[in-house]
Coordinates of C-alpha atoms and ligand atoms in Angstrom, one line a residue:
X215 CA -80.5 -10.5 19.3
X216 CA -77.9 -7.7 19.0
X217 CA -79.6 -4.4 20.1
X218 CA -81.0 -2.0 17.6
X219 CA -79.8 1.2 17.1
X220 CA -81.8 4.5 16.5
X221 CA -80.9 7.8 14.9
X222 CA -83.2 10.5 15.6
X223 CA -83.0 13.7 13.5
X224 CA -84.9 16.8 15.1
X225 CA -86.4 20.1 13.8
X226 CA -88.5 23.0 14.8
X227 CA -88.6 24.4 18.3
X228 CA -88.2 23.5 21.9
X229 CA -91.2 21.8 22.0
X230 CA -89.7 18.9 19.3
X231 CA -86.9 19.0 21.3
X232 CA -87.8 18.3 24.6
X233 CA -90.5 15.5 22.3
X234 CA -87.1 14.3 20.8
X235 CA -85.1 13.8 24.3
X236 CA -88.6 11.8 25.3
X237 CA -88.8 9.8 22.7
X238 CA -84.9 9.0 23.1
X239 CA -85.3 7.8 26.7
X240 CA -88.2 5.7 26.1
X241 CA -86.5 4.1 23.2
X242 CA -83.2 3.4 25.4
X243 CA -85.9 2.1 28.7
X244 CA -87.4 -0.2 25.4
X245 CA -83.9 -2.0 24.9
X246 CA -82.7 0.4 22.2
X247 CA -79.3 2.0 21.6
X248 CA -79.1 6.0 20.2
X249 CA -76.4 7.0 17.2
X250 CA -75.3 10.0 16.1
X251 CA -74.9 8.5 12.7
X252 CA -78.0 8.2 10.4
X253 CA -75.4 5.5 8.8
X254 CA -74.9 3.4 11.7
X255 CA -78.8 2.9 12.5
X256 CA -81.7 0.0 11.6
X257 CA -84.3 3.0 12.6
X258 CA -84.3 6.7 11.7
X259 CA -86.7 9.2 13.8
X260 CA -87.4 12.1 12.2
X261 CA -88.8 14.8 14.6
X262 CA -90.3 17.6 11.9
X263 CA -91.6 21.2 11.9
X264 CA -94.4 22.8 9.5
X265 CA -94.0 26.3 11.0
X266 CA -92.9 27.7 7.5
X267 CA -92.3 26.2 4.4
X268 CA -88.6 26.1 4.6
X269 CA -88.4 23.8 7.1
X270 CA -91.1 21.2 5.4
X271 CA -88.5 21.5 2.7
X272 CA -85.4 20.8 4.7
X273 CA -87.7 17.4 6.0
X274 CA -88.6 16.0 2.4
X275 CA -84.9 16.5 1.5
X276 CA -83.6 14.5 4.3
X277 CA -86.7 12.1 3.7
X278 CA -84.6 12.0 0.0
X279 CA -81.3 11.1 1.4
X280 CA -83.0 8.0 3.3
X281 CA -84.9 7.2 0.1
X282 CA -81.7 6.5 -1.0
X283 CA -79.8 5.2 1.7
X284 CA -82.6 2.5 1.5
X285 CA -81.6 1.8 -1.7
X286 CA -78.7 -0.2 -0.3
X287 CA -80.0 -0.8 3.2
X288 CA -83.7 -2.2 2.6
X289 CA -83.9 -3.4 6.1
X290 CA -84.0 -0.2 7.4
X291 CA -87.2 1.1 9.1
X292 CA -88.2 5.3 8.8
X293 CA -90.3 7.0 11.0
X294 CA -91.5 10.2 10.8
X295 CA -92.9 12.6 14.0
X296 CA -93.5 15.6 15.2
X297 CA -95.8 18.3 13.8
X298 CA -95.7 17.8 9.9
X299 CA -96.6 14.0 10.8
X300 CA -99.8 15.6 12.2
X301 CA -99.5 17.7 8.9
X302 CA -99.7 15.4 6.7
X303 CA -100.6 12.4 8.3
X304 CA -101.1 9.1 5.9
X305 CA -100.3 10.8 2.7
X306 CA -96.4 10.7 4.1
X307 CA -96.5 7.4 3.6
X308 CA -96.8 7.9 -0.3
X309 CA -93.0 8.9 0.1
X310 CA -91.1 5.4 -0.5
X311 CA -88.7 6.0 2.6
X312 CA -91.3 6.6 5.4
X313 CA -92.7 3.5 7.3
X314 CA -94.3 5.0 10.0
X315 CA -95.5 8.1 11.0
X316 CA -96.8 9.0 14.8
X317 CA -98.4 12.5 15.6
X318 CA -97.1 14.8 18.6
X319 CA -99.9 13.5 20.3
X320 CA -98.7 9.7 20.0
X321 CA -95.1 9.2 21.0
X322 CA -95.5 7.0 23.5
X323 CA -96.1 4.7 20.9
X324 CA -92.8 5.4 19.2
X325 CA -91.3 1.8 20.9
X326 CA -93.7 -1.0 20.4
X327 CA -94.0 0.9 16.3
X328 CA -90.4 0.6 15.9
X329 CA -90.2 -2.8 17.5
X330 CA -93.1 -4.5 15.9
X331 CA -91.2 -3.2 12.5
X332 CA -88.2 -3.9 13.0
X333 CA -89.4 -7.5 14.1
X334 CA -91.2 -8.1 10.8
X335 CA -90.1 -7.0 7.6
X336 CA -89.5 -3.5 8.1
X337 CA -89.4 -2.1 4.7
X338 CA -93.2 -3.4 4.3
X339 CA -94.5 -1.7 7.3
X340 CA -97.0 1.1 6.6
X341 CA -98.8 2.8 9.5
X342 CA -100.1 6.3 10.3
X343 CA -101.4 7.5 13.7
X344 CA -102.1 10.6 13.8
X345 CA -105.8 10.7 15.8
X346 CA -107.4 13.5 16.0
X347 CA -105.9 15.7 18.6
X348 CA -106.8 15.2 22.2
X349 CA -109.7 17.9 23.8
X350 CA -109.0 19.5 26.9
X351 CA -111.8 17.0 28.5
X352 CA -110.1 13.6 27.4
X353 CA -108.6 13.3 30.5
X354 CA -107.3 9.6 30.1
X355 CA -105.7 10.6 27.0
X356 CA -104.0 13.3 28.5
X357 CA -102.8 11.6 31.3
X358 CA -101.5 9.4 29.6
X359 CA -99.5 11.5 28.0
X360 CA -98.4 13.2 30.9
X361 CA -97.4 10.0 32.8
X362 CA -95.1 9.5 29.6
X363 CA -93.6 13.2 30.1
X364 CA -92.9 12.8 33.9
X365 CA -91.5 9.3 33.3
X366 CA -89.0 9.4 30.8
X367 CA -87.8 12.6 31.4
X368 CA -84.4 12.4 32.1
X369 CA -80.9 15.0 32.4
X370 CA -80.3 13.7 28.6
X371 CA -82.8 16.6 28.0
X372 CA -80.5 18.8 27.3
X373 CA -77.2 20.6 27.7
X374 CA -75.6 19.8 31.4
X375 CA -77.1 21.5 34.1
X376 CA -80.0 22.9 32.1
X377 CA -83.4 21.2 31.4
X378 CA -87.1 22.1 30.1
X379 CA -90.7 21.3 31.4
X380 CA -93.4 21.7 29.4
X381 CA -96.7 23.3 31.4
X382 CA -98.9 23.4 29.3
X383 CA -99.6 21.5 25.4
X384 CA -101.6 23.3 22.0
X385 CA -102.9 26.7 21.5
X386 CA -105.9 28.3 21.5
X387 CA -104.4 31.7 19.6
X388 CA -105.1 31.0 16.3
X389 CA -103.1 34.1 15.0
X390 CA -103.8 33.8 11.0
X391 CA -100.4 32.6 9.8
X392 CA -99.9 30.2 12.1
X393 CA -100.0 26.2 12.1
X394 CA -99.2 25.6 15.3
X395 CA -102.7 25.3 16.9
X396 CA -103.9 22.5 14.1
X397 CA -100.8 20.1 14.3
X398 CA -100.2 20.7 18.0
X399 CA -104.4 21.0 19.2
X400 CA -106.0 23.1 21.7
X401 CA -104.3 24.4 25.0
X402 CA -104.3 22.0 27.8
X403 CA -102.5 22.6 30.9
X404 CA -100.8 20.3 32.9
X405 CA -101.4 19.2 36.4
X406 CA -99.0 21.7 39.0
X407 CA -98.5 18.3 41.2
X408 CA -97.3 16.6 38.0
X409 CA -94.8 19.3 36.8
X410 CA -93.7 19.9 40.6
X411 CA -92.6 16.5 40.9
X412 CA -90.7 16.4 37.4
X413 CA -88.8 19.7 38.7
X414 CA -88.0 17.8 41.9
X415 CA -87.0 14.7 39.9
X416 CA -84.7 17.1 38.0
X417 CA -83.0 18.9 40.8
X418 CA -82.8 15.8 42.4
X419 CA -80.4 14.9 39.3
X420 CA -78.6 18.1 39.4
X421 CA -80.3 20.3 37.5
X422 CA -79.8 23.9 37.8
X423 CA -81.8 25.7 35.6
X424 CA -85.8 24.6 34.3
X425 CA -87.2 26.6 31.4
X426 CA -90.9 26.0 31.5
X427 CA -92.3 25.3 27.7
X428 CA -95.4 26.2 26.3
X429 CA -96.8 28.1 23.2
X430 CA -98.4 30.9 24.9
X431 CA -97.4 30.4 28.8
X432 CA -99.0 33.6 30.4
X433 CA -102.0 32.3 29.4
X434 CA -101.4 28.8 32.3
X435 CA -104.6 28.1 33.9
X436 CA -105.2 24.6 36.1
X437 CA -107.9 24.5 38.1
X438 CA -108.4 22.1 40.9
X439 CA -111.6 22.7 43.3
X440 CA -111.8 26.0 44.1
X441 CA -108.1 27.2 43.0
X442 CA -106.6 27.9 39.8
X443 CA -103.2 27.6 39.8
X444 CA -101.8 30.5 37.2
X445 CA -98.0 31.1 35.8
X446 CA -97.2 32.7 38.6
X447 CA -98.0 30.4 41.2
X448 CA -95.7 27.8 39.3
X449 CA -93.1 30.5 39.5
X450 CA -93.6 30.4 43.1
X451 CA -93.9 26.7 44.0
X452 CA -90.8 25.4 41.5
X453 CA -88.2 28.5 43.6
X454 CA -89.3 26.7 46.6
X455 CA -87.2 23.6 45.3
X456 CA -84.0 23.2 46.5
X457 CA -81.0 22.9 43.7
X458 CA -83.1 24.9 41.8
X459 CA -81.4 28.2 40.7
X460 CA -82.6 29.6 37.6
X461 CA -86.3 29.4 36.2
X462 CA -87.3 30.7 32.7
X463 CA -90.9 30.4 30.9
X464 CA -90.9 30.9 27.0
X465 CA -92.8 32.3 24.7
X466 CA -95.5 34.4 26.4
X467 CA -97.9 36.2 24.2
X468 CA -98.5 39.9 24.6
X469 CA -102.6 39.6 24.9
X470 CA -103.6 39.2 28.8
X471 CA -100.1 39.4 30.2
X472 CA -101.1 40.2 33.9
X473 CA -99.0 41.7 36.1
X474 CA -98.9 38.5 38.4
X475 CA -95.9 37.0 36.3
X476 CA -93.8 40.3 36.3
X477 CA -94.3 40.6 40.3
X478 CA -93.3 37.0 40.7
X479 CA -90.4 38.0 38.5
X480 CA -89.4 40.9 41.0
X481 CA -90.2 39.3 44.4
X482 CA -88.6 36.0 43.5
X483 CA -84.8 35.5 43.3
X484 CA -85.0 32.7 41.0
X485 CA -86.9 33.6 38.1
X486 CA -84.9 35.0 35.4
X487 CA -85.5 38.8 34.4
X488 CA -86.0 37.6 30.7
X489 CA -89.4 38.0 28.7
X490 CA -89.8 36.1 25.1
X491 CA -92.5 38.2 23.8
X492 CA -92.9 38.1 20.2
X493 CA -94.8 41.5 18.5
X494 CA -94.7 39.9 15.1
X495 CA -95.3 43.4 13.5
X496 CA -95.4 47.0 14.7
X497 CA -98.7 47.9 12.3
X498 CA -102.0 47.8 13.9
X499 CA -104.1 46.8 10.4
X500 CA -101.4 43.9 10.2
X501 CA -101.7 42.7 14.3
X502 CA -105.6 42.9 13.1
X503 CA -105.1 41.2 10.0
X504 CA -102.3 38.2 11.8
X505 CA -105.3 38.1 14.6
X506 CA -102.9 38.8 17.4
X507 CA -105.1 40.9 19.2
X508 CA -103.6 43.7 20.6
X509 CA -102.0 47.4 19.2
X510 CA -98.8 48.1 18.9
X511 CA -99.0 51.0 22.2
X512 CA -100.6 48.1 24.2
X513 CA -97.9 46.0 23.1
X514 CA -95.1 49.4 24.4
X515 CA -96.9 49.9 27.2
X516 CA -96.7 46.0 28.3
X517 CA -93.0 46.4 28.1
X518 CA -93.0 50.0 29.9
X519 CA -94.4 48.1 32.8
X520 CA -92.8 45.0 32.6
X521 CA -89.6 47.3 32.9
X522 CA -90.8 49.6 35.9
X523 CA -91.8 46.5 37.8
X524 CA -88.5 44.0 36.8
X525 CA -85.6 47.6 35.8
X526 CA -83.1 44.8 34.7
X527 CA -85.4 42.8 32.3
X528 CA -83.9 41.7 28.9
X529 CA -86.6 41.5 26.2
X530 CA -86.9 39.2 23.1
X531 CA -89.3 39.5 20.0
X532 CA -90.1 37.6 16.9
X533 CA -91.4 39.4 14.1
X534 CA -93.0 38.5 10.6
X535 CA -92.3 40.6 7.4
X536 CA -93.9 40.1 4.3
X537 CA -97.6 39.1 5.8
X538 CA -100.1 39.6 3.0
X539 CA -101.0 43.3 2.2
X540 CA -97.8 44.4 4.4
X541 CA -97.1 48.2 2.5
X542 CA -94.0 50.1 3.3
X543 CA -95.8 52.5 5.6
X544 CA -96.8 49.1 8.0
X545 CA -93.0 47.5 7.9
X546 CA -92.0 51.2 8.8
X547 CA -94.5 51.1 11.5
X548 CA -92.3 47.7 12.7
X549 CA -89.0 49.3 12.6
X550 CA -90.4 52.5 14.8
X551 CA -91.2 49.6 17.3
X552 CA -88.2 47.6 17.4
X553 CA -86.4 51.4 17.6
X554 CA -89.2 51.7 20.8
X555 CA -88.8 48.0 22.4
X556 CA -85.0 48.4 23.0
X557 CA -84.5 44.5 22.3
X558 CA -82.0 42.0 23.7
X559 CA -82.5 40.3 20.0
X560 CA -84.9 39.6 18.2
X561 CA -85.8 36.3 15.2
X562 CA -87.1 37.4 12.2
X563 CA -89.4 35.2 10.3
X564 CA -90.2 35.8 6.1
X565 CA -94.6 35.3 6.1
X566 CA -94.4 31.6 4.7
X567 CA -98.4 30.5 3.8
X568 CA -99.4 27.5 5.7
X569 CA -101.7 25.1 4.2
X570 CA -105.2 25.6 6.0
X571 CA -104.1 28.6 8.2
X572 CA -106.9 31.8 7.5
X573 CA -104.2 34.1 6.1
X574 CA -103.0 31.3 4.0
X575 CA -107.2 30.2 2.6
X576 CA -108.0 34.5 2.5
X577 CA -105.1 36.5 1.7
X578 CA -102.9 36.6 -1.1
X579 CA -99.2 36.2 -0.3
X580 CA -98.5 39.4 -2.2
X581 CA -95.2 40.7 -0.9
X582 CA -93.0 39.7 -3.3
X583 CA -89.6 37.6 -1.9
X584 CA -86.9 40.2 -2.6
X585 CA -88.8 43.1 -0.5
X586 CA -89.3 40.3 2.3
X587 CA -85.7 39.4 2.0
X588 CA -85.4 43.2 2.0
X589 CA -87.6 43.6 4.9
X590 CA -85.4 40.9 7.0
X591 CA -82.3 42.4 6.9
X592 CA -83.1 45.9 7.3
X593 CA -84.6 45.0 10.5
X594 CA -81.7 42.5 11.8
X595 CA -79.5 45.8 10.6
X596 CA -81.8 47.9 12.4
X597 CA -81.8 45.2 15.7
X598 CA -78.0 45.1 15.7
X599 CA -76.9 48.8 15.9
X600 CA -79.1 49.3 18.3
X601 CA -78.1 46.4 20.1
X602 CA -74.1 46.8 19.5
X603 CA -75.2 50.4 21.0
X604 CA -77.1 49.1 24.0
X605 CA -74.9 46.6 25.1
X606 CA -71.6 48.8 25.2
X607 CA -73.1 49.6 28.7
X608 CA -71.9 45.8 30.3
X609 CA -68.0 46.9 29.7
X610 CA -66.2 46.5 33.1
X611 CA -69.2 44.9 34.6
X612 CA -69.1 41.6 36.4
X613 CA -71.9 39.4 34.8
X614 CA -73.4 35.7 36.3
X615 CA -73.5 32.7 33.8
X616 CA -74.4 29.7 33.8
X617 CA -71.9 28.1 31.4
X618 CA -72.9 25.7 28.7
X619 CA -69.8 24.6 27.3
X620 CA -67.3 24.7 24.4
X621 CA -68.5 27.5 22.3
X622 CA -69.4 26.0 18.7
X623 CA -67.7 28.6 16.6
X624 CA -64.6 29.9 18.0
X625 CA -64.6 33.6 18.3
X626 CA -61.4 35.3 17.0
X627 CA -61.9 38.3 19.7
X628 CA -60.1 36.5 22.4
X629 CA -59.7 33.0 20.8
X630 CA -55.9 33.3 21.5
X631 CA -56.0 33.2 25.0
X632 CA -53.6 30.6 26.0
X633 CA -54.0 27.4 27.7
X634 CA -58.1 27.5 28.0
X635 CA -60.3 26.5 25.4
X636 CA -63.3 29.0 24.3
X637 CA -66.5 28.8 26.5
X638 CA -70.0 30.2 26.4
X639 CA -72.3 31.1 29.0
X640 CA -75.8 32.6 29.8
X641 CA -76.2 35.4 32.3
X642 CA -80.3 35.4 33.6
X643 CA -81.3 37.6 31.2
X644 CA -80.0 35.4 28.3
X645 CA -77.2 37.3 27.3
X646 CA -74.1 35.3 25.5
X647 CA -71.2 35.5 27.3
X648 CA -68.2 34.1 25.8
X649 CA -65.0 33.3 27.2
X650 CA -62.0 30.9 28.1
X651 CA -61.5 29.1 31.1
X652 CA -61.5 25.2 31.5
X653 CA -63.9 22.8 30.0
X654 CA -64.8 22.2 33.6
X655 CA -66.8 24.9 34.5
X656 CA -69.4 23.5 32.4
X657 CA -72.6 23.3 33.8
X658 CA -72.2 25.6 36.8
X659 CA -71.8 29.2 37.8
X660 CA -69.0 31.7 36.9
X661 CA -68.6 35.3 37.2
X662 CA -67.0 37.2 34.0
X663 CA -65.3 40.7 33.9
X664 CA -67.1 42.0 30.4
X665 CA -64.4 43.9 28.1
X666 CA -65.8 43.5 25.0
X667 CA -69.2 43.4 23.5
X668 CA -71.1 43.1 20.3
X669 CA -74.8 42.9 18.9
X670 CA -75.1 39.5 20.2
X671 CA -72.5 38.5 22.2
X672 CA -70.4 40.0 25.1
X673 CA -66.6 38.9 26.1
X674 CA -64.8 38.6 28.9
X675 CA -62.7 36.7 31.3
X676 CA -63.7 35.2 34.4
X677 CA -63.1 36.9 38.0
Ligands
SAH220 N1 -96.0 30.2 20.3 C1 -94.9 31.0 20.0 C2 -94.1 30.6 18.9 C3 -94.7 30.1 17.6 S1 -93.7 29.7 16.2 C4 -95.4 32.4 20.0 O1 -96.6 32.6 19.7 O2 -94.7 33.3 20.3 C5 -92.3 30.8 16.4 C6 -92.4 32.0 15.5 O3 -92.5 31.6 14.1 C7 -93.6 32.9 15.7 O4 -93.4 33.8 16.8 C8 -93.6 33.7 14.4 O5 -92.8 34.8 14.4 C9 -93.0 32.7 13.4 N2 -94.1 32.1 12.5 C10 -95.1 31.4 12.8 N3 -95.9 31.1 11.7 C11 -95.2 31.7 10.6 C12 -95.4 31.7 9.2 N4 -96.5 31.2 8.7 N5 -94.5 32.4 8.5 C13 -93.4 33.0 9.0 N6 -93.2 32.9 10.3 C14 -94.1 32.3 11.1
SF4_221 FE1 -98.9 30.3 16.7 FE2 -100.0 32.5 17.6 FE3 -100.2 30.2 19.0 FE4 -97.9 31.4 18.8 S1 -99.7 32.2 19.8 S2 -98.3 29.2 18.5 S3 -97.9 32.3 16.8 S4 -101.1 30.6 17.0
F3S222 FE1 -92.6 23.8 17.0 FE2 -92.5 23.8 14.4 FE3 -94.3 22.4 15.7 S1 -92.2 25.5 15.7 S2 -94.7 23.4 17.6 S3 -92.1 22.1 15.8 S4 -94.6 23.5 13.8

C-alpha cells in the first residue's frame, strides 16, 4: 500500500500548536507521511479555535473549500480537532466535508480514526469523540494523555532550536467572555518528573530554548506527599538541565501572582525577564463585570514589583474592547493603563460573544462594531508611540538573540545589505530583532549592534 499522506491545517494559540506538532509525530510513528499541500493529501486535519467568532468563521470557510475539493476527490477523509471540535462536537458532522471530529482531549486517537477511515470507505465514515472533559481525579485518563505528550514530542515542535512544554491542561478562571475553560476543561497539572524528562529529552536533541504552556501558569500546583511543586520550582529544576539556555512560561494571569516566580526570575540566569500578563481592560466595573478578579492598581502595582524585583523585565498584555456595557469613561480608564504599564506590545482583541460563556447568556453585546473597531486602533495607536518612544533607548546597545530564521517579510530598513539575506531574532525579553547575516546562524546565539528601532521591531547588525 503506498503511504498516506496528511495535511494538517492549524489555528488558535500555542496550545493547538504544540497539539498540531503531536498529532503530526504520532501520525508519521503510525506510518503516515505530512504535506504542505491540502491538494496533495487523502486526509485533512484541521486543528480549530473558538476563542472569538472570527476564527470559527475562518474554520467553516476552509471546511467550504474541502466541501468542494471533495467534490472531485470523494476518497478523501476530513477531520476536524481542536477546541471548536469540543465546541460543537457531533453537530460538525452535519457539514458534508467533515468525517471525523476528535476533542483536545482525544488526539491520541487521531491514528487508528484516520486509519480505520481511510481503510474503509472514507467518505462514509461519521464519528464524534468528544467525551466529556477529563476531571482532575481521572488519573488514567490523564496519564494517558500525558504519556502521549512525553512520547511524541519531538524538535518538529517548532522553529529550530526553540520548543514548548505544556505544564499544565484547562482552566479554572472562568473570566465571563471566555471559552476556553468549556472546550479545553478544568486545570490539571502535570507531573514535574514527567515534564523534567521531556525538557531533558529536548535538550538532549538540541534544544535551546523551552517556553512552558499553560492558560494561566502562575497558578501551577502538583502535589506529591508532602510537597507541592509550584511555577517556580519548575523554573528551578528545568535551569538545572544542561543545553538548556532560555526558559519562558506564558500567559500568567494577574490574580495570585506570588512573588516566588519573579525571584526565580532574578536569581536564575535562565529564565527570561519576560511576563505575558494580559489586563484585558483598565476599568474596574469591567474586570468585575469580565470576572477577572482583581483592580486595575492591583494589577499596577503587580507590575511595579515585578519591575523592582526583575529592573530589565519586558511586559506583554492582551486587552478586550467592546465588552458589554463598556462606556467611554471605562475604555479611557484602559488607555490611562496601557499609558501606566509601559508595554513591550500588547494584542488587542474586539469582545466576540461566545456561545454558553456568562457574558455571552447575561449581557447584551451592546458596543456597536465601529466604536470597537474605534476602540482597537486607538489603543494599538496609543501602544505604538509609546512603544516607538520607549524603545529608542536600545540605539547603540549590544542585544542577545536567539535567531529564528529568514524574516518573513523583508524589511526595507536595511533590506539592501549586500550579500546576507534578512534575519530575525529574539533577545530574552522578546524583543524582535532584525538583521542580515547568513542563513546559518539560525537557531543559535548572536549579538547585534541596535541602530535602528521602531514600535515593534529593532535593527541592527551583528557584532
Ligand atoms: N489564558 C490566556 C489566554 C486566553 S485567550 C489568558 O488568560 O491570558 C487569549 C486572549 O483572547 C485573551 O487574553 C483575551 O484577551 C482574548 N479573548 C478571550 N475571549 C475573548 C472573547 N470572547 N472576545 C474577544 N477576545 C477574547
Ligand atoms: Fe480564558 Fe480567563 Fe482562562 Fe485566560 S484565564 S483562558 S481568559 S478563562
Ligand atoms: Fe487556544 Fe483558541 Fe482553544 S485560543 S485554547 S485554540 S479556543
Amino acid at each position: 500500500m503506498t503511504t498516506r499522506k496528511v495535511y494538517i491545517k492549524c489555528f488558535g494559540c500555542q496550545m493547538n500548536k504544540l497539539d498540531s506538532s503531536l498529532v503530526a509525530a504520532a501520525l508519521r510513528a503510525a506510518g503516515f507521511e505530512m504535506t504542505d499541500k491540502a491538494t496533495d493529501a487523502d486526509a485533512v486535519v484541521i486543528n480549530t479555535c473558538s476563542v472569538r467568532e472570527h476564527a470559527e468563521a475562518r474554520v467553516f470557510s476552509h471546511l467550504g473549500h474541502l466541501k468542494h475539493m471533495k467534490k472531485s476527490r470523494p476518497g478523501l477523509v476530513v477531520a476536524v480537532m481542536g477546541c471548536m471540535a469540543q465546541r460543537l462536537g457531533e453537530s460538525l458532522l452535519a457539514h458534508e466535508a467533515v468525517n471525523i471530529v476528535v476533542g483536545p482531549h482525544q488526539i491520541p486517537q487521531m491514528p487508528d480514526m484516520l486509519t480505520a477511515a481511510l481503510e474503509t470507505n472514507g467518505p462514509a465514515v461519521r464519528i464524534a469523540v468528544t467525551q466529556h472533559i477529563r476531571t482532575p481525579d481521572d488519573a488514567a485518563a490523564a496519564e494517558h494523555l500525558d504519556a502521549f505528550e512525553t512520547a511524541y514530542d519531538s524538535d518538529e515542535n517548532h522553529i529550530k532550536s526553540q520548543a514548548f512544554v505544556r505544564i499544565m491542561r484547562g482552566c479554572n478562571n472562568f473570566c465571563s467572555y471566555c471559552v476556553v475553560p468549556y472546550v479545553r476543561g478544568p486545570e490539571v497539572s502535570r507531573p514535574p518528573r514527567a515534564i523534567m524528562e521531556q525538557i531533558r529529552k529536548l535538550a538532549d536533541q538540541g534544544i535551546q530554548q523551552v517556553t512552558l504552556l499553560g492558560q494561566t501558569v502562575n497558578s501551577y500546583a502538583y502535589s506529591a506527599g508532602e510537597r507541592t511543586y509550584k511555577l517556580a520550582d519548575l523554573l528551578e529544576m528545568a535551569s538545572e538541565i544542561e543545553g538548556i539556555h532560555w526558559l519562558r512560561f506564558v500567559t500568567s494571569h494577574p490574580g495570585a501572582f506570588d512573588n516566588s516566580i519573579l525571584n526565580a526570575m532574578a536569581r536564575l540566569p535562565k529564565v527570561c525577564p519576560y511576563l505575558h500578563i494580559p489586563a484585558q481592560s483598565g476599568s474596574d466595573s469591567i474586570l468585575a463585570a469580565m470576572n477577572r478578579r482583581y483592580t486595575a492598581q492591583h494589577y499596577l502595582d503587580l507590575l511595579a514589583k515585578a519591575r523592582a524585583i526583575v529592573p530589565d523585565i519586558a511586559i506583554a498584555g492582551d486587552f478586550i474592547v467592546g465588552f458589554p456595557g463598556e462606556t467611554d469613561e471605562d475604555f479611557e480608564a484602559t488607555a490611562a493603563l496601557v499609558r501606566a504599564a509601559c508595554y513591550k506590545n500588547i494584542f488587542v482583541f474586539k469582545y466576540s460573544p461566545r456561545p454558553g460563556t456568562r457574558a455571552e447568556q447575561k449581557l447584551a453585546d451592546s458596543v456597536p462594531s465601529e466604536i470597537k473597531q474605534q476602540r482597537n486602533h486607538a489603543l494599538l495607536a496609543l501602544q505604538n508611540e509609546i512603544a516607538a518612544d520607549y524603545n529608542s533607548r536600545f540605539l547603540g546597545r549590544e542585544l542577545e538573540v536567539l535567531v529564528e530564521g529568514l524574516s518573513k517579510k523583508p524589511h526595507l530598513n536595511n533590506a539592501q545589505e549586500a550579500g546576507h539575506p534578512q534575519l530575525v531574532g529574539r533577545t530574552a525579553t522578546d524583543y524582535i530583532v532584525v538583521f542580515n547575516g547568513p542563513e546559518s546562524l539560525t537557531g543559535r546565539f548572536a549579538r547585534i549592534r541596535i541602530d535602528q528601532t521602531s514600535a515593534l521591531t529593532l535593527f541592527g547588525r551583528p557584532v
